[in-house]
mmCIF file of C-alpha atoms in Angstrom:
data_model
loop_
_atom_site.group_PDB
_atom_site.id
_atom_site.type_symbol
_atom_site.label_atom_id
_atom_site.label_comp_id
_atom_site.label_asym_id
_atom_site.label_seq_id
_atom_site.Cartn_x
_atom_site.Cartn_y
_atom_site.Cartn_z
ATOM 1 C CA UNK E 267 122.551 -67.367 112.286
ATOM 2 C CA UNK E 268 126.466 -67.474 111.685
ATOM 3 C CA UNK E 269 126.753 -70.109 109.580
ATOM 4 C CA UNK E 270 130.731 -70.561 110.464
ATOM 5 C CA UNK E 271 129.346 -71.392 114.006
ATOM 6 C CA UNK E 272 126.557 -73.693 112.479
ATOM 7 C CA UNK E 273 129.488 -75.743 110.665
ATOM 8 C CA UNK E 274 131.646 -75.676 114.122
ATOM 9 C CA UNK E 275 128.710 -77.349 115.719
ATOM 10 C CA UNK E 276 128.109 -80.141 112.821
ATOM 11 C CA UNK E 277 132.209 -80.932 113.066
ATOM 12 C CA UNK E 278 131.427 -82.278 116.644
ATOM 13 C CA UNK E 279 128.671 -84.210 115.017
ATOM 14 C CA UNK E 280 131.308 -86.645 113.135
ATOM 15 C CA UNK E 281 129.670 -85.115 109.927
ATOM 16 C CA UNK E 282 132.734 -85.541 107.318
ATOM 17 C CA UNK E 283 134.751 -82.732 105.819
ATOM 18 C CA UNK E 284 132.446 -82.746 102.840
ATOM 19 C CA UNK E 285 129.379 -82.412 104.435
ATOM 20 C CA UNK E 286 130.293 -79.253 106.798
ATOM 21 C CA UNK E 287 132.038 -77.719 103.532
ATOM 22 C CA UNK E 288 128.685 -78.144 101.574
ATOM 23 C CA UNK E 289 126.268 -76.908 104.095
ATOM 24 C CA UNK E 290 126.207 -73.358 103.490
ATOM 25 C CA UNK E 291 124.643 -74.125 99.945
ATOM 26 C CA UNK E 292 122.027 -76.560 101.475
ATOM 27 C CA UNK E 293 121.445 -73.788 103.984
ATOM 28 C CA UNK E 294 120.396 -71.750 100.703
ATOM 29 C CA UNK E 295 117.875 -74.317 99.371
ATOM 30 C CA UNK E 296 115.985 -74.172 102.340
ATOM 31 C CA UNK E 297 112.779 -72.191 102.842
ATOM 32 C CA UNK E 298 113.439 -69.761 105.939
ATOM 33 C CA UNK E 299 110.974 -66.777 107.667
ATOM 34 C CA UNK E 300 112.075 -63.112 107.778
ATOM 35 C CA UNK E 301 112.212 -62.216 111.436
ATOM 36 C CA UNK E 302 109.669 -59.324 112.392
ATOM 37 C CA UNK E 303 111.354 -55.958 113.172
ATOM 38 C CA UNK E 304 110.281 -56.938 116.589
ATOM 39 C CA UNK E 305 110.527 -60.378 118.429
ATOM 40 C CA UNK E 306 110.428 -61.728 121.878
ATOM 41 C CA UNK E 307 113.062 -63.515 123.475
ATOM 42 C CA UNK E 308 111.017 -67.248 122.975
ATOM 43 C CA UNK E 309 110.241 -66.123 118.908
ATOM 44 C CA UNK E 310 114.241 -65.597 118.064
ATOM 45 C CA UNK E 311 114.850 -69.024 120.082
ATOM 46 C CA UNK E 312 112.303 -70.475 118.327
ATOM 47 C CA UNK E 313 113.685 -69.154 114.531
ATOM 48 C CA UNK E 314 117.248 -70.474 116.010
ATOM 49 C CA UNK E 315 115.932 -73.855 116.373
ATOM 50 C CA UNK E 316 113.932 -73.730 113.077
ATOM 51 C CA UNK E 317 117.130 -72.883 111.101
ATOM 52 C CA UNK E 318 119.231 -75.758 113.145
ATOM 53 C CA UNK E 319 116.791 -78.328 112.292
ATOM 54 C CA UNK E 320 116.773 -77.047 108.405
ATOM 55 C CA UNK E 321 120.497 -77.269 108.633
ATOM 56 C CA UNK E 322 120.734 -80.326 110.848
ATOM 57 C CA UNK E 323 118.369 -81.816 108.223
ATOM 58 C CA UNK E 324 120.589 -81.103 104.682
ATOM 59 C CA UNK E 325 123.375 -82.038 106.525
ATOM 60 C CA UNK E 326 122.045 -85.441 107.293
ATOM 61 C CA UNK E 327 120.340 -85.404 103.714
ATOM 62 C CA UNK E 328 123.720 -85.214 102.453
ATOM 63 C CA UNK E 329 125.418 -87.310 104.625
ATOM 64 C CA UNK E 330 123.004 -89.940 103.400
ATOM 65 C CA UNK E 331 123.727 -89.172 99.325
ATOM 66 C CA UNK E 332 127.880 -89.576 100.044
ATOM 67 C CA UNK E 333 127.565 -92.859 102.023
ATOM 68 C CA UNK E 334 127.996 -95.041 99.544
ATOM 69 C CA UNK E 335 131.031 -93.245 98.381
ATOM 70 C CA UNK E 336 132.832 -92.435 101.368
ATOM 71 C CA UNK E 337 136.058 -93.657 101.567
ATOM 72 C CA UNK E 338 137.412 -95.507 104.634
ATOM 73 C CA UNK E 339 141.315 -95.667 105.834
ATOM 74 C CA UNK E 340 142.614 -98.665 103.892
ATOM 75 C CA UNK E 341 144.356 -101.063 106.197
ATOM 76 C CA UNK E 342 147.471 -102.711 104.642
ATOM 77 C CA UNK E 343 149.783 -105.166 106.088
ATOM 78 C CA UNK E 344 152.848 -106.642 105.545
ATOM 79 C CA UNK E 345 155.067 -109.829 106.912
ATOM 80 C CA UNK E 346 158.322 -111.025 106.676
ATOM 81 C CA UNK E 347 158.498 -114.121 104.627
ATOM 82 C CA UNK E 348 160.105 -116.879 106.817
ATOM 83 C CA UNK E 349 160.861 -119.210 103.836
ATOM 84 C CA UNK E 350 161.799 -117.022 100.604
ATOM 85 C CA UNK E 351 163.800 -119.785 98.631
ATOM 86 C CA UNK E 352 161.325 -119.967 96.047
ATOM 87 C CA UNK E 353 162.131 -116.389 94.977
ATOM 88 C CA UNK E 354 165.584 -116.630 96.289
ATOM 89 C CA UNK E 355 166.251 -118.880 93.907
ATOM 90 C CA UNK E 356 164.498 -117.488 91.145
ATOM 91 C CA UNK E 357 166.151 -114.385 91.096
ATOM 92 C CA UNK E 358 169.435 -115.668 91.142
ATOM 93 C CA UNK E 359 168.209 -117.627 87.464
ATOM 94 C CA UNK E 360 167.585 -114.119 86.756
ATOM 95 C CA UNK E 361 170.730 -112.690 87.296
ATOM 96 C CA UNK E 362 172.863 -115.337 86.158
ATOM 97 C CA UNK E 363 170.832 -114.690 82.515
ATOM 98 C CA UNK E 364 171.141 -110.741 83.040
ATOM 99 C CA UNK E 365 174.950 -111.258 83.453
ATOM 100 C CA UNK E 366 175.008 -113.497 79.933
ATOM 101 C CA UNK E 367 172.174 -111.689 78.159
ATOM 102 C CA UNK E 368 170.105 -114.392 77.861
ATOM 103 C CA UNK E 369 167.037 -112.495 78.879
ATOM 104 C CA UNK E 370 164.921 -115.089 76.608
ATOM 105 C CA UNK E 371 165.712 -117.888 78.258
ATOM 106 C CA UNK E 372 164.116 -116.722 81.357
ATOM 107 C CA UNK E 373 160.811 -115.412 80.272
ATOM 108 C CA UNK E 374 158.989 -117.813 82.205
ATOM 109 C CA UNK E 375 160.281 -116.397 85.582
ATOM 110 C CA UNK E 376 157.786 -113.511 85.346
ATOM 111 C CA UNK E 377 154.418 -112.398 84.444
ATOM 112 C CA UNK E 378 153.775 -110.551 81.232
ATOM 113 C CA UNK E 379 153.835 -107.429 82.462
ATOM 114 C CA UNK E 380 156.926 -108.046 84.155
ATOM 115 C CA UNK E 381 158.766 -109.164 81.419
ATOM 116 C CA UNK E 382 157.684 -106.210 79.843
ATOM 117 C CA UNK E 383 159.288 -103.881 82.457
ATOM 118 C CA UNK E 384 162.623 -106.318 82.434
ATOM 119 C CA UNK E 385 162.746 -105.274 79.053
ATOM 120 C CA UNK E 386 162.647 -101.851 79.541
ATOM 121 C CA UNK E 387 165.257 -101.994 82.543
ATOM 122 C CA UNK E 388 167.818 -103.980 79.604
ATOM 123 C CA UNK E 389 167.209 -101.125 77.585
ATOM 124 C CA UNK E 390 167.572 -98.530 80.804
ATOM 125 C CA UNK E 391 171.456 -98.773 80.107
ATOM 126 C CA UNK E 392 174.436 -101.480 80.091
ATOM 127 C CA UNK E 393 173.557 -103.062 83.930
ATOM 128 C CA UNK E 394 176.142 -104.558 86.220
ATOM 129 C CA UNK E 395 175.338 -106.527 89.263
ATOM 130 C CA UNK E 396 177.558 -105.549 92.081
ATOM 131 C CA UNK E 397 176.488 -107.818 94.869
ATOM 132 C CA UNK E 398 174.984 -111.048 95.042
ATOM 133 C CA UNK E 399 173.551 -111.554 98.521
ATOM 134 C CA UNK E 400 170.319 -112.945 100.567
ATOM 135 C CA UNK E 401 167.920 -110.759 100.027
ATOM 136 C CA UNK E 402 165.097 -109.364 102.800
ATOM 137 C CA UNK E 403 161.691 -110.439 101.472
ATOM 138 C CA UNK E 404 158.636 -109.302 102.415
ATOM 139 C CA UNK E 405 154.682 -110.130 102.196
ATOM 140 C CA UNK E 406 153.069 -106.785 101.338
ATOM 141 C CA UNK E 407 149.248 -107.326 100.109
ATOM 142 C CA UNK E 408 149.789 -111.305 98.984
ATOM 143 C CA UNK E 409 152.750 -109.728 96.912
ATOM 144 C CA UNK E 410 156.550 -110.574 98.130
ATOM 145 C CA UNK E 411 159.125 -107.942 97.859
ATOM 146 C CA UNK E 412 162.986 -108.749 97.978
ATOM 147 C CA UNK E 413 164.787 -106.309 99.195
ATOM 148 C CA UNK E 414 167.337 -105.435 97.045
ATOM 149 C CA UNK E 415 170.014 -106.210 94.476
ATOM 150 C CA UNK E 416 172.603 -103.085 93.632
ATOM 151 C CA UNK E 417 173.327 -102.604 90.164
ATOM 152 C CA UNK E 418 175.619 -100.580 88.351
ATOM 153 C CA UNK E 419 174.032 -98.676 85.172
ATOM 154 C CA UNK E 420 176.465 -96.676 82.502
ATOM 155 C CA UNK E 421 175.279 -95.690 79.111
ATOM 156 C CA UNK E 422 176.727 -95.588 75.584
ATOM 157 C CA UNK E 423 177.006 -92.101 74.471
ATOM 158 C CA UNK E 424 178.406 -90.359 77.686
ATOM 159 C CA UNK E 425 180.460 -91.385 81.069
ATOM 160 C CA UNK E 426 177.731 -91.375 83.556
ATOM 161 C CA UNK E 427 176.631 -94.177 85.684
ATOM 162 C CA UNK E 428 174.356 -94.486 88.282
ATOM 163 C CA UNK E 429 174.145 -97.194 91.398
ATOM 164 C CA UNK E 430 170.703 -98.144 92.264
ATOM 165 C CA UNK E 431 169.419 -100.904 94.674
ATOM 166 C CA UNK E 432 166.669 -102.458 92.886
ATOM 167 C CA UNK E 433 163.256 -104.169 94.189
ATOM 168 C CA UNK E 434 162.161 -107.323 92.371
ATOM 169 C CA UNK E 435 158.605 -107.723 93.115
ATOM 170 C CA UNK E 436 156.811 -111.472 93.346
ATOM 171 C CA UNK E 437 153.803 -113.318 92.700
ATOM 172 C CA UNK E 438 153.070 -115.834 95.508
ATOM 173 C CA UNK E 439 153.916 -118.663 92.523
ATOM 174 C CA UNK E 440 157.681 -117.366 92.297
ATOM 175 C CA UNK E 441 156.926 -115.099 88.961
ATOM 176 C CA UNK E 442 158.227 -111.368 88.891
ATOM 177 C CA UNK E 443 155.582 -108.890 88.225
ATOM 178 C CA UNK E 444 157.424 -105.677 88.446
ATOM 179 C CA UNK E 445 161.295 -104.062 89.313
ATOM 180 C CA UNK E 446 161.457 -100.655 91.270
ATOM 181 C CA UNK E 447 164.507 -98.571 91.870
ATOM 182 C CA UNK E 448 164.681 -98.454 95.552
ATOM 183 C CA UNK E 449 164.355 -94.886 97.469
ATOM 184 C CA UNK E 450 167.316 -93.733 98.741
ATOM 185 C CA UNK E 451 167.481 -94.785 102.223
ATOM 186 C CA UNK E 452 167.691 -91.233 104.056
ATOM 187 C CA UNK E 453 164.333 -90.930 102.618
ATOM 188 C CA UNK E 454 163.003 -94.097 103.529
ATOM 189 C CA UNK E 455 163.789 -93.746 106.999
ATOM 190 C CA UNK E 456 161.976 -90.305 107.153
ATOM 191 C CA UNK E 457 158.781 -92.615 106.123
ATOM 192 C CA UNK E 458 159.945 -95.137 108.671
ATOM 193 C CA UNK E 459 159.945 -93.000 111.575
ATOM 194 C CA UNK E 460 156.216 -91.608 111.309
ATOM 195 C CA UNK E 461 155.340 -92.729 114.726
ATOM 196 C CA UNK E 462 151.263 -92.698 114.273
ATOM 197 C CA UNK E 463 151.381 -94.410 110.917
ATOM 198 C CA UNK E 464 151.090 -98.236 110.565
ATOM 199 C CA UNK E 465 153.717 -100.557 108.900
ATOM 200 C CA UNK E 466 151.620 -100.910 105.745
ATOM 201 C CA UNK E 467 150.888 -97.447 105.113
ATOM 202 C CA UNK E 468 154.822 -96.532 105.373
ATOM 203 C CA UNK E 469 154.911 -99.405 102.834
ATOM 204 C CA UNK E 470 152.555 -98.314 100.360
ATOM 205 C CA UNK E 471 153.995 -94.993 100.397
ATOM 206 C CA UNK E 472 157.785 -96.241 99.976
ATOM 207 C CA UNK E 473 156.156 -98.108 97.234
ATOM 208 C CA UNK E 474 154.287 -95.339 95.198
ATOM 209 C CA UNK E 475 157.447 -93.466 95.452
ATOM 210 C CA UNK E 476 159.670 -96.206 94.309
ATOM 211 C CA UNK E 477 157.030 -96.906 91.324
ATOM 212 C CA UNK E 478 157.045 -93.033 90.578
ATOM 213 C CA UNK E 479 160.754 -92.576 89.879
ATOM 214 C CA UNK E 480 161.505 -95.958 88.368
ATOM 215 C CA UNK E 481 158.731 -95.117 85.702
ATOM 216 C CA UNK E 482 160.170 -91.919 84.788
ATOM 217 C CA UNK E 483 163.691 -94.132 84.365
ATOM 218 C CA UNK E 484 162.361 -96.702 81.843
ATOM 219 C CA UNK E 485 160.016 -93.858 80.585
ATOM 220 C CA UNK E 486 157.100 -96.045 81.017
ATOM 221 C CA UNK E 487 154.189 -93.428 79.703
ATOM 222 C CA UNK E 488 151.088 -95.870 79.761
ATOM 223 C CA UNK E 489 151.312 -95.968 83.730
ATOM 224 C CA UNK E 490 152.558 -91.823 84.140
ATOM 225 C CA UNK E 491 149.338 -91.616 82.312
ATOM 226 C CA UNK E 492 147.439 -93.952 84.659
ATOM 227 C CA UNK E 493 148.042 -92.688 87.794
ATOM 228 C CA UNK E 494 147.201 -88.881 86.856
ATOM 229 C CA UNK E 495 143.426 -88.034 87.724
ATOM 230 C CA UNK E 496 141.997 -86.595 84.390
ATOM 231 C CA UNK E 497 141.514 -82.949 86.099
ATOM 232 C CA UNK E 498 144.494 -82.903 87.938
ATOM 233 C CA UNK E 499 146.691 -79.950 88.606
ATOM 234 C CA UNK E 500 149.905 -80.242 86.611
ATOM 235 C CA UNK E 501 152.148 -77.046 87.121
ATOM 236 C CA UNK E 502 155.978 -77.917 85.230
ATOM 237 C CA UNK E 503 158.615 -75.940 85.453
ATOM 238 C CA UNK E 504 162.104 -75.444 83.751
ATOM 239 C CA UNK E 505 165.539 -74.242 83.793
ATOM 240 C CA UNK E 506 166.430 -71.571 81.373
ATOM 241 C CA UNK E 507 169.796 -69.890 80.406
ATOM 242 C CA UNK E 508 169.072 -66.135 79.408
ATOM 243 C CA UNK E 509 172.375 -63.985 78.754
ATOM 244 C CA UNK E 510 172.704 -61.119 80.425
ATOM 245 C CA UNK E 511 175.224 -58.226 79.420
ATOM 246 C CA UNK E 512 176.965 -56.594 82.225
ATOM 247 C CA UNK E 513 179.589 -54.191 81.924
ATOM 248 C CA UNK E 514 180.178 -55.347 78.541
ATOM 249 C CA UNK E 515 180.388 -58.950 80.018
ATOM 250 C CA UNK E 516 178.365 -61.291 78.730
ATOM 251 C CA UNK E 517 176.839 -63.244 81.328
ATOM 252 C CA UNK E 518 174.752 -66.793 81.296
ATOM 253 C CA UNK E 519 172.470 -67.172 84.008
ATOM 254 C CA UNK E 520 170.171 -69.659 85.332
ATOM 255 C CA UNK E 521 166.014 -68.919 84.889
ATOM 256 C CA UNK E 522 162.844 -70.948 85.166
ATOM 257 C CA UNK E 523 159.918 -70.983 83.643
ATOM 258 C CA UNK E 524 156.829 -72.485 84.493
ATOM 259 C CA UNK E 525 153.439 -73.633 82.697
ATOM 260 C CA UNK E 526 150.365 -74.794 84.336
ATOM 261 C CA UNK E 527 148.788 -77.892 81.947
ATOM 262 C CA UNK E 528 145.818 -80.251 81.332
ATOM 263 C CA UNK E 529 146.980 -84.309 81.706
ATOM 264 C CA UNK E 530 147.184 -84.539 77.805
ATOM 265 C CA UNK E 531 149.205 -81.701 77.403
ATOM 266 C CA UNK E 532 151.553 -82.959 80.570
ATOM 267 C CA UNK E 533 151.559 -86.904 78.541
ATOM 268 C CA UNK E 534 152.592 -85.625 75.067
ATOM 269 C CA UNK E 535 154.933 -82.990 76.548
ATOM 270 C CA UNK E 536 157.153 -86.147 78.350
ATOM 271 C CA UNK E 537 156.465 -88.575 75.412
ATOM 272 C CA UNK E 538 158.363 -85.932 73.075
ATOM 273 C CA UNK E 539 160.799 -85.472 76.614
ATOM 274 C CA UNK E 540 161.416 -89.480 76.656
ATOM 275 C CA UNK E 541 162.231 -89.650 72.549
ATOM 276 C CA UNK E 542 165.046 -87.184 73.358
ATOM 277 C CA UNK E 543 167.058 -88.662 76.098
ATOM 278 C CA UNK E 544 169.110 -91.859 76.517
ATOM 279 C CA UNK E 545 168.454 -92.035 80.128
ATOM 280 C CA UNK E 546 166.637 -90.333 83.181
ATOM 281 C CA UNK E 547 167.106 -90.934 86.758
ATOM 282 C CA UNK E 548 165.147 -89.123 89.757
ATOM 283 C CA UNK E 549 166.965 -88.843 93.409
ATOM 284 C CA UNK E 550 164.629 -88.001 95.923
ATOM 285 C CA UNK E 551 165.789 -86.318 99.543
ATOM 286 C CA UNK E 552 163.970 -84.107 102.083
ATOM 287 C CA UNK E 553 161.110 -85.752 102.159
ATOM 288 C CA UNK E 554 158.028 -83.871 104.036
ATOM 289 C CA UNK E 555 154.093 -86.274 104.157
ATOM 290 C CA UNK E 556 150.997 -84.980 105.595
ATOM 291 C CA UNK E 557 148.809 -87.555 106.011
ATOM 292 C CA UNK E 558 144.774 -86.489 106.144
ATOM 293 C CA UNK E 559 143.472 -88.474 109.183
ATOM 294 C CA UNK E 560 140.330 -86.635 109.656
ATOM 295 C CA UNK E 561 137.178 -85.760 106.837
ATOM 296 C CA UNK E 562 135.938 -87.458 103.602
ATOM 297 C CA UNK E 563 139.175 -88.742 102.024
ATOM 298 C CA UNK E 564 141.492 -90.326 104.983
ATOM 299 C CA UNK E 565 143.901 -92.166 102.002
ATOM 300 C CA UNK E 566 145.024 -88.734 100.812
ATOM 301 C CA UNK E 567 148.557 -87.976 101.021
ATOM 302 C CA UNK E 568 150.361 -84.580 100.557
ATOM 303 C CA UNK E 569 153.955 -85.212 99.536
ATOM 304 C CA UNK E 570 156.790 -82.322 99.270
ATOM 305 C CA UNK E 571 160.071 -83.658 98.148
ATOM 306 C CA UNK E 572 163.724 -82.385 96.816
ATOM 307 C CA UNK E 573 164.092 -84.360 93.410
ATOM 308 C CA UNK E 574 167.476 -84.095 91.350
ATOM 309 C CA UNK E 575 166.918 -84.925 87.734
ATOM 310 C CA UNK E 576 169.165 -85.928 85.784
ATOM 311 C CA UNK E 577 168.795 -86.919 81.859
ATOM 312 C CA UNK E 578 171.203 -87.077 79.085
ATOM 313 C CA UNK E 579 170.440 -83.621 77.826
ATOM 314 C CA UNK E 580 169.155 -81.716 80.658
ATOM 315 C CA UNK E 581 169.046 -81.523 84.743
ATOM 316 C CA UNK E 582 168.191 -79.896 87.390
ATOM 317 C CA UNK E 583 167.421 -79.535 91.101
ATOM 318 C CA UNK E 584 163.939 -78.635 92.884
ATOM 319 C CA UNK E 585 160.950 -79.246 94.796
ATOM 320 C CA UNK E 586 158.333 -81.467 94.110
ATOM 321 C CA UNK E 587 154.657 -81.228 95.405
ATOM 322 C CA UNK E 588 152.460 -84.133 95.342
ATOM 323 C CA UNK E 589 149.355 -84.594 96.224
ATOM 324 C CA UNK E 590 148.092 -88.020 96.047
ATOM 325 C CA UNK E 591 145.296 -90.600 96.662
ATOM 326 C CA UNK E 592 146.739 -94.102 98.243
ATOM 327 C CA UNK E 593 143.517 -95.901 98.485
ATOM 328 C CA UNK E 594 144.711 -98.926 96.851
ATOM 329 C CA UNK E 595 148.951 -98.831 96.523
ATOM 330 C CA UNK E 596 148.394 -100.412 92.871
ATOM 331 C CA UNK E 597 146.385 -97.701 91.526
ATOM 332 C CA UNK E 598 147.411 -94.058 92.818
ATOM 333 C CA UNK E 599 145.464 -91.062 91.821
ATOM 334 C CA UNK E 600 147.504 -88.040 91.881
ATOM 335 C CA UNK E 601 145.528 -85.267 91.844
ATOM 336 C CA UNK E 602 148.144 -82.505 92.165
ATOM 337 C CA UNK E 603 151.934 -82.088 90.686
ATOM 338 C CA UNK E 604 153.978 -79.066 91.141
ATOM 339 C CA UNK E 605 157.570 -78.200 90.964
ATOM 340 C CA UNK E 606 159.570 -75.191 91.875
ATOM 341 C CA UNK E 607 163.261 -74.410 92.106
ATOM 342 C CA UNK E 608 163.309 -73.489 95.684
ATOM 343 C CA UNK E 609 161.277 -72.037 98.616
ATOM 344 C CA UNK E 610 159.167 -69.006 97.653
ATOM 345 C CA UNK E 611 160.739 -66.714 100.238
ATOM 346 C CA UNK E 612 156.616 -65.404 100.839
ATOM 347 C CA UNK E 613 155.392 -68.523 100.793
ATOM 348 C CA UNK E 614 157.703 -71.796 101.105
ATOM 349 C CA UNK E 615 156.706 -74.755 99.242
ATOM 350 C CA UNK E 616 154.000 -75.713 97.876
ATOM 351 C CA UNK E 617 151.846 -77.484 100.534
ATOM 352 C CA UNK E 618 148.324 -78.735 101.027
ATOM 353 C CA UNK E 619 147.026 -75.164 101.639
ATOM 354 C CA UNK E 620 148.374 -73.363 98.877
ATOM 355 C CA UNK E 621 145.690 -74.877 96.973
#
């Protein structure tokens, strides 16, 4: 039998992704009978339903073994927070230390882990509030998020200063657990306007993102490192000057290179990256997300976005391919991270099926 027609008929079966996928090998652990050179009409019907009940049979076998470890669609949700003057307040305790740099005297206004991350922010560069003003805060998983504060960031050892609104993230007790540099809001309206989405999976995405580029600004390894899947496809890439001569002209131009590497090699490549810059900062635009709705992972996300990066020694401007697992928005698994300069002019970007 044609096993591509076998797998056609288990799809409108509500078998999962993984279970069609698998079933040719299944089909090979089976025990089937050679036809005879010659058959009757009733024998090859009867063979046809022997093999689809074999099949029909590993395919439920399996379904069976991946039950317990089937993922469902997670369901967030998110509220506006009627009465934020708890964290209103607090933040404004926060700024008025930021603007003295008195960051000791406020420790107790966030968790550990915030602190922490206020810490590295202080360090980020010399930060300027530009605009005090009521900020929108919002109920996202038990955690509120207000909704943001612009700041103004310039740096010792050059002239370049970046604006960014930034997200100061709440305990329901009033305590700051983490800061995020806001997307830009082009890009957050792309997320906004996915029709078939809910709210809190527009949220969780904004979020990841957010979380993404503010940890390559305050070069925060320990979570880069925690939200890479051990295996996961890493493929970097670099601008290059080579010097070409010309008609006795000597001519610099721009070249990439790329390097496909394991997690460790990707974590001690940015570790020695980090030590050599004063500051990073990611600006993300163009922002393309396929969501999976249908087979055995439905929290899987496949992200293609335009990322500028800019650093004190280096920069540059290209695509980045993510491919990501959102099942809960506080631990991410990416699984996939590529980069290129531009659109492949065979191929485009990298996308879900180029892999």
């Amino acid at each position: 039998p044609d096993l591509e027609n076998i797998a056609g008929m288990l799809s409108t079966q509500d078998y999962p992704a993984a279970t069609i996928n698998n079933v040719r090998l299944e089909v090979q652990k089976q025990p089937t009978v050679q036809p005879e050179k010659k058959q009757n009409h009733r024998s090859q019907k009867t063979e046809q339903e022997s093999v689809m009940a074999q099949v029909i049979a590993a395919a439920q076998a399996m379904e069976e073994r991946t039950a317990t470890i089937k993922p469902t669609e997670r369901t967030y949700e998110f509220t506006e927070v009627t009465d934020a003057s708890l964290y209103q307040n607090n933040l404004e305790q926060v700024l008025n230390a930021l603007e003295k740099d008195q960051s000791e005297s406020i420790r107790d206004y966030f968790t550990e882990e915030g602190f922490e991350i206020y810490t590295q922010l202080l360090k980020y560069g010399n930060a300027k509030v530009l605009e005090r003003k009521q900020v929108n805060a919002l109920n996202f998983e038990g955690q509120i998020f207000c909704r943001s504060i612009p700041m103004r960031f310039s740096f010792r050892t050059n002239d370049k200063k970046f604006v960014e609104d930034v997200v100061f993230v709440f305990e329901q007790d009033g305590k700051i657990s983490s800061i995020n540099f806001a997307l830009e809001s082009a890009t957050v309206q792309e997320i906004v306007s996915k029709s078939k989405w809910s709210d809190g999976m527009k949220m969780s995405l904004i979020t990841f993102l957010e979380n993404y580029k503010t940890a390559f600004a305050l070069k925060r390894l320990e979570y880069i490192s925690s939200i890479f899947s051990d295996d996961a496809l890493i493929i970097t890439g670099r601008k290059v000057r080579k010097a070409n001569v010309e008609n006795g002209l000597r001519l610099n131009q721009a070249d990439f290179e790329y390097n496909r590497q394991t997690k460790t090699e990707y974590i001690d490549n940015l570790r020695r990256s980090f030590n050599s810059k004063e500051y990073i900062n990611l600006k993300f635009s163009n922002i393309e997300v396929i969501k999976f709705s249908k087979g055995f992972n439905e929290n899987l996300f496949s992200i293609q976005i335009k990322q500028d990066y800019y650093s004190s020694n280096y920069g540059d401007t290209g695509y980045l391919f993510l491919q990501v697992d959102i099942n809960d928005y506080q631990k991410p698994v990416i699984h996939i991270r590529t980069w290129q300069p531009e659109p492949d002019p065979d191929f485009g970007l990298y996308g879900p099926g180029s892999f």
